[in-house]
Short mmCIF file of C-alpha atoms in Angstrom, two decimals:
data_model
loop_
_atom_site.label_atom_id
_atom_site.label_comp_id
_atom_site.label_asym_id
_atom_site.label_seq_id
_atom_site.Cartn_x
_atom_site.Cartn_y
_atom_site.Cartn_z
CA UNK A 83 -37.19 26.84 43.28
CA UNK A 84 -40.10 25.34 41.39
CA UNK A 85 -42.74 23.37 43.36
CA UNK A 86 -43.26 19.90 41.97
CA UNK A 87 -46.44 18.08 41.33
CA UNK A 88 -46.72 14.35 42.49
CA UNK A 89 -46.24 13.23 38.87
CA UNK A 90 -42.94 15.31 38.56
CA UNK A 91 -41.23 14.05 41.64
CA UNK A 92 -38.09 11.93 41.07
CA UNK A 93 -38.72 8.43 40.10
CA UNK A 94 -36.61 5.33 39.01
CA UNK A 95 -35.36 5.02 35.49
CA UNK A 96 -36.96 2.29 33.42
CA UNK A 97 -36.12 0.56 30.22
CA UNK A 98 -38.51 0.94 27.37
CA UNK A 99 -37.84 -0.73 23.94
CA UNK A 100 -34.14 -1.10 24.95
CA UNK A 101 -33.74 2.63 25.35
CA UNK A 102 -33.17 4.41 28.64
CA UNK A 103 -35.76 6.96 29.42
CA UNK A 104 -33.88 10.18 30.29
CA UNK A 105 -34.54 11.51 33.73
CA UNK A 106 -31.80 14.01 34.61
CA UNK A 107 -31.94 13.55 38.39
CA UNK A 108 -31.49 9.78 38.10
CA UNK A 109 -28.79 10.22 35.48
CA UNK A 110 -26.94 12.56 37.76
CA UNK A 111 -27.13 10.27 40.78
CA UNK A 112 -26.01 7.33 38.65
CA UNK A 113 -23.01 9.41 37.38
CA UNK A 114 -22.06 10.52 40.94
CA UNK A 115 -22.37 6.93 42.29
CA UNK A 116 -20.29 5.16 39.40
CA UNK A 117 -17.91 7.94 38.58
CA UNK A 118 -18.81 8.07 34.84
CA UNK A 119 -19.72 11.27 32.85
CA UNK A 120 -21.77 12.33 29.95
CA UNK A 121 -19.29 13.48 27.34
CA UNK A 122 -21.88 15.80 25.88
CA UNK A 123 -22.38 17.60 29.22
CA UNK A 124 -26.12 17.74 28.68
CA UNK A 125 -27.69 17.07 32.01
CA UNK A 126 -27.62 19.24 35.14
CA UNK A 127 -27.81 18.70 38.84
CA UNK A 128 -31.33 19.86 39.78
CA UNK A 129 -31.74 18.80 43.50
CA UNK A 130 -35.01 18.74 45.38
CA UNK A 131 -35.67 20.36 48.75
CA UNK A 132 -38.47 20.16 51.38
CA UNK A 133 -40.31 23.51 51.56
CA UNK A 134 -42.69 22.58 54.28
CA UNK A 135 -45.21 20.10 55.59
CA UNK A 136 -48.86 19.66 54.77
CA UNK A 137 -50.61 20.28 58.04
CA UNK A 138 -53.54 18.01 57.14
CA UNK A 139 -51.88 14.95 55.66
CA UNK A 140 -48.35 15.37 57.21
CA UNK A 141 -46.64 14.85 53.91
CA UNK A 142 -43.67 16.85 53.02
CA UNK A 143 -44.06 19.61 50.20
CA UNK A 144 -41.16 19.21 47.72
CA UNK A 145 -39.74 21.83 45.38
CA UNK A 146 -36.92 21.38 42.73
CA UNK A 147 -34.10 23.85 42.25
CA UNK A 148 -33.84 25.08 38.68
CA UNK A 149 -31.68 27.54 36.83
CA UNK A 150 -31.45 29.73 33.73
CA UNK A 151 -28.73 31.94 32.17
CA UNK A 152 -30.13 35.39 31.94
CA UNK A 153 -28.59 38.19 29.68
CA UNK A 154 -29.48 41.69 30.38
CA UNK A 155 -28.32 44.98 28.66
CA UNK A 156 -26.10 47.18 30.89
CA UNK A 157 -27.21 50.72 30.84
CA UNK A 158 -23.84 52.33 31.37
CA UNK A 159 -20.31 51.97 30.16
CA UNK A 160 -18.00 49.56 31.92
CA UNK A 161 -14.33 50.83 32.02
CA UNK A 162 -11.80 48.15 31.19
CA UNK A 163 -9.76 49.42 34.14
CA UNK A 164 -12.48 47.90 36.49
CA UNK A 165 -11.89 44.44 35.19
CA UNK A 166 -8.85 43.29 36.95
CA UNK A 167 -7.42 39.71 36.09
CA UNK A 168 -7.53 37.14 38.87
CA UNK A 169 -4.52 34.73 39.07
CA UNK A 170 -5.96 31.24 39.29
CA UNK A 171 -2.88 29.24 40.08
CA UNK A 172 -4.53 25.94 39.76
CA UNK A 173 -5.20 26.74 36.15
CA UNK A 174 -2.02 28.60 35.41
CA UNK A 175 0.60 26.54 37.26
CA UNK A 176 -0.87 23.15 36.01
CA UNK A 177 -0.25 24.31 32.50
CA UNK A 178 3.09 26.03 33.20
CA UNK A 179 1.86 29.33 31.81
CA UNK A 180 2.71 32.92 32.92
CA UNK A 181 0.09 35.47 33.76
CA UNK A 182 0.54 37.12 30.38
CA UNK A 183 -0.08 34.00 28.58
CA UNK A 184 -3.28 33.00 30.56
CA UNK A 185 -4.59 36.63 29.89
CA UNK A 186 -4.87 35.77 26.13
CA UNK A 187 -6.93 32.65 26.76
CA UNK A 188 -10.52 31.93 27.68
CA UNK A 189 -9.33 30.49 31.00
CA UNK A 190 -8.62 34.03 32.39
CA UNK A 191 -11.01 35.08 35.14
CA UNK A 192 -11.63 38.69 36.23
CA UNK A 193 -12.91 40.61 39.25
CA UNK A 194 -14.96 43.79 38.84
CA UNK A 195 -13.40 46.37 41.10
CA UNK A 196 -15.07 49.72 41.63
CA UNK A 197 -12.35 52.00 43.13
CA UNK A 198 -14.59 54.96 43.12
CA UNK A 199 -17.16 53.48 45.48
CA UNK A 200 -16.86 51.18 48.51
CA UNK A 201 -19.25 49.61 51.07
CA UNK A 202 -22.44 47.71 50.27
CA UNK A 203 -23.23 49.48 46.98
CA UNK A 204 -20.81 49.57 44.02
CA UNK A 205 -20.74 49.15 40.31
CA UNK A 206 -21.94 45.60 40.52
CA UNK A 207 -24.95 46.54 42.55
CA UNK A 208 -25.68 49.34 40.03
CA UNK A 209 -25.65 46.68 37.19
CA UNK A 210 -27.93 44.22 39.01
CA UNK A 211 -30.41 46.86 40.10
CA UNK A 212 -31.61 46.93 36.54
CA UNK A 213 -31.96 43.15 36.17
CA UNK A 214 -35.32 41.81 36.88
CA UNK A 215 -36.09 38.62 38.70
CA UNK A 216 -38.51 35.87 37.68
CA UNK A 217 -41.03 38.68 36.97
CA UNK A 218 -38.89 39.21 33.78
CA UNK A 219 -39.45 42.56 31.96
CA UNK A 220 -42.99 43.12 33.26
CA UNK A 221 -43.16 46.52 35.02
CA UNK A 222 -43.48 44.87 38.37
CA UNK A 223 -42.45 46.48 41.71
CA UNK A 224 -42.30 44.63 45.06
CA UNK A 225 -41.78 46.03 48.52
CA UNK A 226 -40.94 43.17 50.91
CA UNK A 227 -41.63 43.77 54.68
CA UNK A 228 -39.19 42.80 57.38
CA UNK A 229 -40.11 40.76 60.42
CA UNK A 230 -41.38 43.75 62.32
CA UNK A 231 -43.35 44.92 59.20
CA UNK A 232 -40.94 47.76 58.54
CA UNK A 233 -40.05 48.64 54.85
CA UNK A 234 -36.78 48.14 53.14
CA UNK A 235 -34.88 51.12 51.57
CA UNK A 236 -32.15 51.32 48.83
CA UNK A 237 -28.58 51.24 50.23
CA UNK A 238 -27.34 53.86 47.76
CA UNK A 239 -29.73 56.45 49.14
CA UNK A 240 -28.16 59.12 51.26
CA UNK A 241 -31.28 59.15 53.29
CA UNK A 242 -33.61 56.23 54.01
CA UNK A 243 -36.50 57.53 51.85
CA UNK A 244 -36.20 55.54 48.61
CA UNK A 245 -38.07 52.22 48.92
CA UNK A 246 -36.24 49.29 47.41
CA UNK A 247 -37.80 47.50 44.58
CA UNK A 248 -37.14 43.90 45.67
CA UNK A 249 -38.43 42.55 42.36
CA UNK A 250 -35.06 43.49 40.84
CA UNK A 251 -31.83 41.78 41.99
CA UNK A 252 -29.94 43.26 44.95
CA UNK A 253 -27.64 41.98 47.71
CA UNK A 254 -28.25 44.35 50.54
CA UNK A 255 -30.90 46.80 51.97
CA UNK A 256 -31.35 49.42 54.62
CA UNK A 257 -33.55 49.09 57.77
CA UNK A 258 -36.15 51.75 58.46
CA UNK A 259 -34.35 51.99 61.86
CA UNK A 260 -31.24 50.61 63.37
CA UNK A 261 -31.31 46.98 64.73
CA UNK A 262 -30.41 45.60 68.02
CA UNK A 263 -26.64 45.45 66.95
CA UNK A 264 -26.85 49.07 65.86
CA UNK A 265 -26.61 48.24 62.18
CA UNK A 266 -28.64 50.04 59.58
CA UNK A 267 -27.85 47.94 56.57
CA UNK A 268 -27.98 44.14 55.93
CA UNK A 269 -26.59 41.84 53.25
CA UNK A 270 -29.04 39.39 51.86
CA UNK A 271 -26.38 36.60 51.54
CA UNK A 272 -24.67 37.08 54.98
CA UNK A 273 -20.85 36.80 54.10
CA UNK A 274 -21.49 35.78 50.35
CA UNK A 275 -20.84 39.08 48.46
CA UNK A 276 -21.82 37.43 45.24
CA UNK A 277 -25.35 36.40 46.08
CA UNK A 278 -28.12 38.61 44.68
CA UNK A 279 -31.86 37.94 45.30
CA UNK A 280 -35.16 39.20 43.77
CA UNK A 281 -38.71 38.81 44.81
CA UNK A 282 -41.40 37.60 42.32
CA UNK A 283 -44.99 36.70 42.10
CA UNK A 284 -44.55 33.73 39.72
CA UNK A 285 -46.95 30.87 40.83
CA UNK A 286 -44.59 28.20 39.63
CA UNK A 287 -41.97 29.29 42.18
CA UNK A 288 -42.28 27.52 45.49
CA UNK A 289 -43.17 29.91 48.22
CA UNK A 290 -41.91 30.14 51.71
CA UNK A 291 -44.58 31.01 54.38
CA UNK A 292 -44.34 32.75 57.68
CA UNK A 293 -47.21 32.97 60.14
CA UNK A 294 -47.64 36.65 61.25
CA UNK A 295 -49.69 37.41 64.30
CA UNK A 296 -51.05 40.80 65.56
CA UNK A 297 -53.69 42.09 68.05
CA UNK A 298 -57.01 42.98 66.47
CA UNK A 299 -59.53 45.61 67.60
CA UNK A 300 -61.99 42.89 68.76
CA UNK A 301 -62.02 41.81 72.31
CA UNK A 302 -62.70 38.36 73.82
CA UNK A 303 -63.48 37.09 77.10
CA UNK A 304 -62.20 39.32 79.96
CA UNK A 305 -61.91 42.22 77.56
CA UNK A 306 -58.58 41.05 76.09
CA UNK A 307 -57.91 41.95 72.46
CA UNK A 308 -57.89 38.89 70.25
CA UNK A 309 -54.75 37.74 68.31
CA UNK A 310 -55.25 37.29 64.70
CA UNK A 311 -52.81 35.21 62.70
CA UNK A 312 -52.34 34.75 58.92
CA UNK A 313 -49.84 33.12 56.62
CA UNK A 314 -47.67 35.46 54.49
CA UNK A 315 -45.80 33.99 51.52
CA UNK A 316 -42.74 35.24 49.73
CA UNK A 317 -41.17 33.99 46.47
CA UNK A 318 -37.48 34.53 45.60
CA UNK A 319 -34.95 33.66 43.06
CA UNK A 320 -31.20 34.00 43.36
CA UNK A 321 -28.45 35.23 40.96
CA UNK A 322 -24.73 35.27 40.74
CA UNK A 323 -22.71 37.24 38.17
CA UNK A 324 -21.29 35.08 35.37
CA UNK A 325 -19.63 37.44 32.82
CA UNK A 326 -19.60 40.84 31.16
CA UNK A 327 -19.97 40.56 27.31
CA UNK A 328 -19.07 43.44 24.92
CA UNK A 329 -20.95 43.26 21.61
CA UNK A 330 -19.52 44.36 18.23
CA UNK A 331 -20.87 45.27 14.75
CA UNK A 332 -19.67 41.81 13.53
CA UNK A 333 -23.01 40.32 14.65
CA UNK A 334 -24.79 42.24 11.93
CA UNK A 335 -22.05 43.22 9.41
CA UNK A 336 -22.80 41.22 6.25
CA UNK A 337 -20.68 42.70 3.38
CA UNK A 338 -21.19 39.71 1.14
CA UNK A 339 -25.05 40.19 1.48
CA UNK A 340 -25.41 36.57 2.28
CA UNK A 341 -28.95 35.25 2.59
CA UNK A 342 -29.88 34.80 6.35
CA UNK A 343 -32.53 32.17 6.81
CA UNK A 344 -34.83 32.50 9.82
CA UNK A 345 -35.20 28.82 10.22
CA UNK A 346 -32.42 26.52 11.57
CA UNK A 347 -31.11 23.82 9.23
CA UNK A 348 -31.83 25.35 5.87
CA UNK A 349 -28.21 26.50 5.23
CA UNK A 350 -26.93 23.11 5.89
CA UNK A 351 -29.77 21.19 4.21
CA UNK A 352 -29.02 18.34 1.62
CA UNK A 353 -25.69 17.37 3.24
CA UNK A 354 -24.09 20.87 3.04
CA UNK A 355 -21.29 21.12 5.54
CA UNK A 356 -19.51 24.34 4.44
CA UNK A 357 -16.35 22.45 3.43
CA UNK A 358 -16.80 20.04 0.56
CA UNK A 359 -20.25 21.46 -0.23
CA UNK A 360 -20.89 25.14 0.64
CA UNK A 361 -23.66 26.31 2.84
CA UNK A 362 -26.68 27.66 1.07
CA UNK A 363 -26.70 31.03 2.84
CA UNK A 364 -26.63 31.07 6.54
CA UNK A 365 -29.03 30.56 9.54
CA UNK A 366 -28.94 30.83 13.27
CA UNK A 367 -27.08 27.45 13.57
CA UNK A 368 -24.60 28.19 10.75
CA UNK A 369 -24.00 31.99 11.17
CA UNK A 370 -20.95 32.56 9.00
CA UNK A 371 -21.00 36.15 7.59
CA UNK A 372 -17.68 37.57 8.50
CA UNK A 373 -15.20 37.62 5.53
CA UNK A 374 -12.09 35.54 6.23
CA UNK A 375 -9.91 38.40 5.01
CA UNK A 376 -11.15 40.59 8.07
CA UNK A 377 -8.87 38.63 10.46
CA UNK A 378 -5.17 38.49 9.89
CA UNK A 379 -3.74 35.49 11.69
CA UNK A 380 -0.15 36.07 12.85
CA UNK A 381 2.12 33.04 12.78
CA UNK A 382 2.27 31.31 16.14
CA UNK A 383 -0.88 33.09 17.48
CA UNK A 384 -2.66 30.93 19.98
CA UNK A 385 -5.87 29.40 18.67
CA UNK A 386 -8.32 29.29 21.46
CA UNK A 387 -10.38 26.42 19.94
CA UNK A 388 -12.10 24.48 22.68
CA UNK A 389 -13.92 21.03 22.84
CA UNK A 390 -16.94 23.09 23.65
CA UNK A 391 -16.75 24.95 20.28
CA UNK A 392 -19.26 23.68 17.72
CA UNK A 393 -18.27 25.89 14.89
CA UNK A 394 -16.12 25.24 11.85
CA UNK A 395 -13.03 27.58 11.58
CA UNK A 396 -13.58 28.61 7.97
CA UNK A 397 -16.81 27.88 6.11
CA UNK A 398 -17.63 28.15 2.43
CA UNK A 399 -21.00 29.89 1.87
CA UNK A 400 -22.93 30.27 -1.44
CA UNK A 401 -23.83 33.96 -1.98
CA UNK A 402 -26.89 35.38 -3.82
CA UNK A 403 -24.57 36.28 -6.84
CA UNK A 404 -23.65 32.45 -7.27
CA UNK A 405 -20.16 33.03 -5.87
CA UNK A 406 -18.75 30.89 -3.02
CA UNK A 407 -17.40 33.10 -0.24
CA UNK A 408 -15.03 32.03 2.60
CA UNK A 409 -16.23 33.27 5.92
CA UNK A 410 -15.83 32.81 9.67
CA UNK A 411 -18.39 32.56 12.48
CA UNK A 412 -19.72 35.91 13.47
CA UNK A 413 -20.73 34.96 17.06
CA UNK A 414 -19.37 36.65 20.05
CA UNK A 415 -15.85 35.24 20.61
CA UNK A 416 -14.19 35.18 24.00
CA UNK A 417 -11.09 36.71 22.31
CA UNK A 418 -11.38 37.85 18.75
CA UNK A 419 -8.96 36.62 16.18
CA UNK A 420 -6.11 38.86 15.26
CA UNK A 421 -7.18 42.13 13.29
CA UNK A 422 -4.58 43.83 11.33
CA UNK A 423 -3.20 47.00 13.07
CA UNK A 424 -5.47 46.21 16.10
CA UNK A 425 -4.45 42.82 17.46
CA UNK A 426 -6.62 40.48 19.51
CA UNK A 427 -9.57 41.95 21.34
CA UNK A 428 -11.17 40.43 24.36
CA UNK A 429 -15.02 40.59 24.27
CA UNK A 430 -16.05 38.34 27.17
CA UNK A 431 -14.85 38.88 30.77
CA UNK A 432 -15.78 36.09 33.15
CA UNK A 433 -16.49 37.42 36.61
CA UNK A 434 -18.11 34.35 38.10
CA UNK A 435 -16.83 33.76 41.66
CA UNK A 436 -15.22 30.58 42.89
CA UNK A 437 -16.89 28.71 45.78
CA UNK A 438 -15.35 29.88 49.12
CA UNK A 439 -14.19 33.30 47.68
CA UNK A 440 -14.49 35.94 50.25
CA UNK A 441 -14.15 33.69 53.31
CA UNK A 442 -11.41 34.20 55.93
CA UNK A 443 -9.85 30.84 54.71
CA UNK A 444 -9.70 32.18 51.11
CA UNK A 445 -8.11 35.45 52.24
CA UNK A 446 -5.41 33.54 54.18
CA UNK A 447 -4.67 31.27 51.26
CA UNK A 448 -4.34 34.16 48.77
CA UNK A 449 -1.90 35.93 51.19
CA UNK A 450 0.17 32.87 51.34
CA UNK A 451 0.03 32.50 47.51
CA UNK A 452 1.35 35.95 47.09
CA UNK A 453 4.19 35.38 49.48
CA UNK A 454 5.23 32.08 47.90
CA UNK A 455 5.01 33.41 44.32
CA UNK A 456 7.38 36.17 45.17
CA UNK A 457 9.78 33.71 46.70
CA UNK A 458 9.68 31.25 43.63
CA UNK A 459 10.35 33.95 41.03
CA UNK A 460 13.86 32.65 40.51
CA UNK A 461 13.27 28.96 40.92
CA UNK A 462 13.35 26.40 37.99
CA UNK A 463 9.98 25.12 36.83
CA UNK A 464 8.76 21.68 37.94
CA UNK A 465 7.24 20.98 34.56
CA UNK A 466 7.25 22.31 30.99
CA UNK A 467 4.26 22.65 28.72
CA UNK A 468 4.02 22.44 24.97
CA UNK A 469 1.19 23.09 22.43
CA UNK A 470 0.73 20.93 19.39
CA UNK A 471 0.32 22.72 16.03
CA UNK A 472 -3.19 23.53 14.99
CA UNK A 473 -4.91 21.21 12.52
CA UNK A 474 -7.83 22.35 10.30
CA UNK A 475 -8.96 18.98 9.19
CA UNK A 476 -12.68 18.62 9.22
CA UNK A 477 -13.76 16.37 10.76
CA UNK A 478 -13.08 16.74 13.64
CA UNK A 479 -12.55 20.45 13.10
CA UNK A 480 -9.82 23.03 13.88
CA UNK A 481 -8.24 22.32 17.21
CA UNK A 482 -4.90 21.79 19.08
CA UNK A 483 -3.72 20.03 22.14
CA UNK A 484 -1.32 20.79 24.98
CA UNK A 485 0.97 18.27 26.75
CA UNK A 486 3.15 18.66 29.86
CA UNK A 487 6.35 16.86 30.67
CA UNK A 488 8.70 17.21 33.74
CA UNK A 489 11.59 19.63 33.71
CA UNK A 490 13.87 16.64 34.15
CA UNK A 491 12.28 14.96 31.00
CA UNK A 492 12.68 18.31 29.16
CA UNK A 493 16.43 18.52 29.92
CA UNK A 494 17.00 14.80 29.00
CA UNK A 495 15.11 15.49 25.77
CA UNK A 496 17.03 18.74 25.01
CA UNK A 497 20.50 17.75 26.19
CA UNK A 498 20.71 14.04 25.61
CA UNK A 499 18.29 13.55 22.62
CA UNK A 500 15.88 11.40 24.69
CA UNK A 501 12.49 10.31 23.25
CA UNK A 502 9.66 11.30 25.61
CA UNK A 503 6.34 9.46 25.77
CA UNK A 504 3.43 11.66 26.72
CA UNK A 505 -0.41 11.89 26.35
CA UNK A 506 -1.98 15.24 25.24
CA UNK A 507 -4.87 16.96 26.83
CA UNK A 508 -8.29 16.21 25.27
CA UNK A 509 -9.76 18.38 22.57
CA UNK A 510 -12.68 17.76 20.15
CA UNK A 511 -13.49 14.58 22.14
CA UNK A 512 -10.01 12.92 21.72
CA UNK A 513 -6.43 12.99 22.82
CA UNK A 514 -3.16 11.67 21.37
CA UNK A 515 -0.38 9.44 22.59
CA UNK A 516 2.82 11.07 21.38
CA UNK A 517 6.57 10.41 21.14
CA UNK A 518 8.32 13.67 21.31
CA UNK A 519 11.93 14.65 20.54
CA UNK A 520 14.04 17.81 20.15
CA UNK A 521 15.23 18.21 16.45
CA UNK A 522 18.63 20.06 17.05
CA UNK A 523 19.02 20.48 13.25
CA UNK A 524 15.80 22.53 12.97
CA UNK A 525 15.77 23.71 16.49
CA UNK A 526 12.24 22.40 16.86
CA UNK A 527 10.40 20.21 19.29
CA UNK A 528 8.57 17.61 17.23
CA UNK A 529 6.55 14.45 17.59
CA UNK A 530 7.75 11.37 15.69
CA UNK A 531 4.78 9.06 16.48
CA UNK A 532 1.11 9.89 17.16
CA UNK A 533 -1.15 7.01 18.29
CA UNK A 534 1.35 4.56 16.84
CA UNK A 535 1.23 6.27 13.45
CA UNK A 536 4.05 8.44 11.81
CA UNK A 537 1.58 11.31 11.72
CA UNK A 538 -1.60 12.15 13.64
CA UNK A 539 -4.64 10.96 11.58
CA UNK A 540 -6.18 14.39 12.04
CA UNK A 541 -3.00 15.83 10.52
CA UNK A 542 -1.46 17.86 13.20
CA UNK A 543 1.83 19.34 11.92
CA UNK A 544 4.93 17.83 13.53
CA UNK A 545 6.10 20.98 15.20
CA UNK A 546 5.15 21.62 18.86
CA UNK A 547 5.30 25.08 20.43
CA UNK A 548 7.09 25.69 23.75
CA UNK A 549 4.49 27.38 26.20
CA UNK A 550 6.70 27.50 29.28
CA UNK A 551 9.28 30.13 28.47
CA UNK A 552 11.91 31.47 30.93
CA UNK A 553 15.61 31.37 31.48
CA UNK A 554 15.64 27.71 32.40
CA UNK A 555 14.13 26.61 29.10
CA UNK A 556 16.34 28.97 26.99
CA UNK A 557 19.23 26.49 26.70
#
């Protein structure tokens, strides 16, 4: 939490020269009040909180919550066996997909399980113990004291003799002696197993004070020892795990020896878009150095293009030899495109928890989910999901859409030749109104109208891929 000056506290938006002055807090409140959204997703909810009261003026002391996404190298290998897929039924069932199909998408979430260790210190604790708090990479160490001025010790120690560096992220600690409940360890986040904390000395971070009193050696009237009090302040930041990312040599592999400009915008200068007019080398915003031949796309392979993606699928880049090369983005994919004799490789594993995870209610719901799923294995689906064929027209860029119809509509289309009206899911900031049929001559599911046109204006091929596949759709 960052303490706010008077000039930084929330104020009303005003209009200046017919343009709204952007204040994220007010924009957020307006969006929440009216139910509208910013399609660019470029403002965040940064609430304020009262950290204390000024004892002289009686005015509240405000602080604002802020956040950052921190990437830190992991100093040890992470076995893939510890990354276990989580079955999010809200995501999977709503799209009528199997667990195997979801695993290949960026929507798959994982849980980091350490079967070799249990208790309050495992693989996740080991990873976070090397992640600094707001002190960043400075060689800073902190030893926070508890209420009775006892030190904190590392949980992983067999003996309570290793002091805990509270400047690095951790979620539990050992007491120097057992507490009133007989416990020797304490979790920082109570029942939240995903909350890590780290102490810091950053002056911009709002402190929390505690008045600590003790008897002094001096004596007052009647010979009684005087009580001396002082304010002690602590500053903390909080962290939750987001994802584990595996890096590859593709980030630096440049076989065409393309010029890499250090400044953004040089590669795309003078109207170069990488399609009609090739990029002049590459830069940090247009980092296309992987030869297009490296990936061998299989027919029907899912394309995980998302509305959040800002890259072009294939770019034309002018090399130093004067030849134009076809390349793909060399950033870190969630799942790499198909590599010949290798397949698709997942590089990013989302391990972010869901709100409520770990609570008794969550455990009860998951137990019920497992029971219901086992009972429904032989039941016909309530809906059927299709995927439109990918278009590579730019603009808007390579993408596809999904759409879902009821199982009754599916049977009516398949058995009776019915025309089904449906709206696709959004992608690249748009969706399509479709009329869909089953072409029995070709054995294909096709659209015959797209937004009242014979063909989608962004040139999606007519064929649609059946995503929901089981014995009830194999007619």
